[in-house]
């Protein structure tokens, strides 16, 4: 599979000290909320064989992100792999990957807090996608509503007060 090929290739190149392949590397360290996170982003550029093997025109790089998270005495390590059609260096791709997941995680958190998304049991056919679309539309309407109340409270008020609901829909 593509995943297995990417992971095996990156592991072999790392074990070899990346001697026989063109790479770019970037390291970053962030400290926040009592934790220190170190990220090493390595972009492997010589991947023509992978592009040919998996018939993926435009594929230009394999990205390996090695993260170490220190929270007190606890240390967690994780390695993630990505494939990219961007002809970019590690110092550009590392922040792009991080910001993408920050947006994804932030949206997921908001959807869970406002709509209890993690508890949703809609699972069949197109219903999950349809419900997600409706919830995103509702979230956008709620965000536009004036006032300093939380999004969750505004959602509840819309359920209780037809005038407030009408003002959301008319906005």
GROMACS .gro file of C-alpha atoms in nm, residues 47-112:
model
   66
   47UNK     CA    1   1.045   0.998  -0.476
   48UNK     CA    2   1.006   0.936  -0.850
   49UNK     CA    3   0.984   0.560  -0.785
   50UNK     CA    4   0.689   0.615  -0.548
   51UNK     CA    5   0.509   0.840  -0.795
   52UNK     CA    6   0.551   0.577  -1.068
   53UNK     CA    7   0.467   0.279  -0.849
   54UNK     CA    8   0.139   0.428  -0.731
   55UNK     CA    9   0.059   0.613  -1.055
   56UNK     CA   10   0.038   0.950  -0.882
   57UNK     CA   11   0.131   1.228  -1.125
   58UNK     CA   12   0.233   1.549  -0.954
   59UNK     CA   13   0.353   1.384  -0.634
   60UNK     CA   14   0.671   1.566  -0.534
   61UNK     CA   15   0.756   1.475  -0.176
   62UNK     CA   16   0.711   1.259   0.129
   63UNK     CA   17   0.694   1.449   0.457
   64UNK     CA   18   0.785   1.294   0.792
   65UNK     CA   19   0.695   1.485   1.108
   66UNK     CA   20   0.847   1.353   1.430
   67UNK     CA   21   0.690   1.507   1.740
   68UNK     CA   22   0.803   1.483   2.100
   69UNK     CA   23   0.565   1.618   2.363
   70UNK     CA   24   0.685   1.667   2.721
   71UNK     CA   25   0.422   1.720   2.989
   72UNK     CA   26   0.597   1.720   3.326
   73UNK     CA   27   0.788   1.391   3.348
   74UNK     CA   28   0.576   1.226   3.078
   75UNK     CA   29   0.722   1.211   2.727
   76UNK     CA   30   0.514   1.115   2.422
   77UNK     CA   31   0.662   1.055   2.078
   78UNK     CA   32   0.475   1.032   1.750
   79UNK     CA   33   0.575   1.007   1.384
   80UNK     CA   34   0.332   1.108   1.111
   81UNK     CA   35   0.374   1.081   0.735
   82UNK     CA   36   0.226   1.286   0.454
   83UNK     CA   37   0.256   1.288   0.077
   84UNK     CA   38   0.251   1.620  -0.104
   85UNK     CA   39   0.229   1.766  -0.450
   86UNK     CA   40   0.378   2.092  -0.322
   87UNK     CA   41   0.740   2.149  -0.421
   88UNK     CA   42   0.823   2.306  -0.086
   89UNK     CA   43   1.094   2.288   0.177
   90UNK     CA   44   1.050   2.160   0.532
   91UNK     CA   45   1.048   2.511   0.683
   92UNK     CA   46   0.738   2.585   0.472
   93UNK     CA   47   0.555   2.251   0.497
   94UNK     CA   48   0.597   2.205   0.874
   95UNK     CA   49   0.393   2.513   0.968
   96UNK     CA   50   0.136   2.438   0.693
   97UNK     CA   51   0.076   2.090   0.837
   98UNK     CA   52   0.054   2.223   1.191
   99UNK     CA   53  -0.188   2.503   1.102
  100UNK     CA   54  -0.408   2.262   0.904
  101UNK     CA   55  -0.450   2.036   1.205
  102UNK     CA   56  -0.500   2.331   1.438
  103UNK     CA   57  -0.795   2.442   1.223
  104UNK     CA   58  -0.934   2.087   1.201
  105UNK     CA   59  -0.903   2.031   1.576
  106UNK     CA   60  -1.048   2.372   1.660
  107UNK     CA   61  -1.352   2.319   1.437
  108UNK     CA   62  -1.406   1.970   1.579
  109UNK     CA   63  -1.392   2.106   1.934
  110UNK     CA   64  -1.643   2.383   1.856
  111UNK     CA   65  -1.881   2.141   1.683
  112UNK     CA   66  -1.861   1.904   1.979
   0.00000   0.00000   0.00000
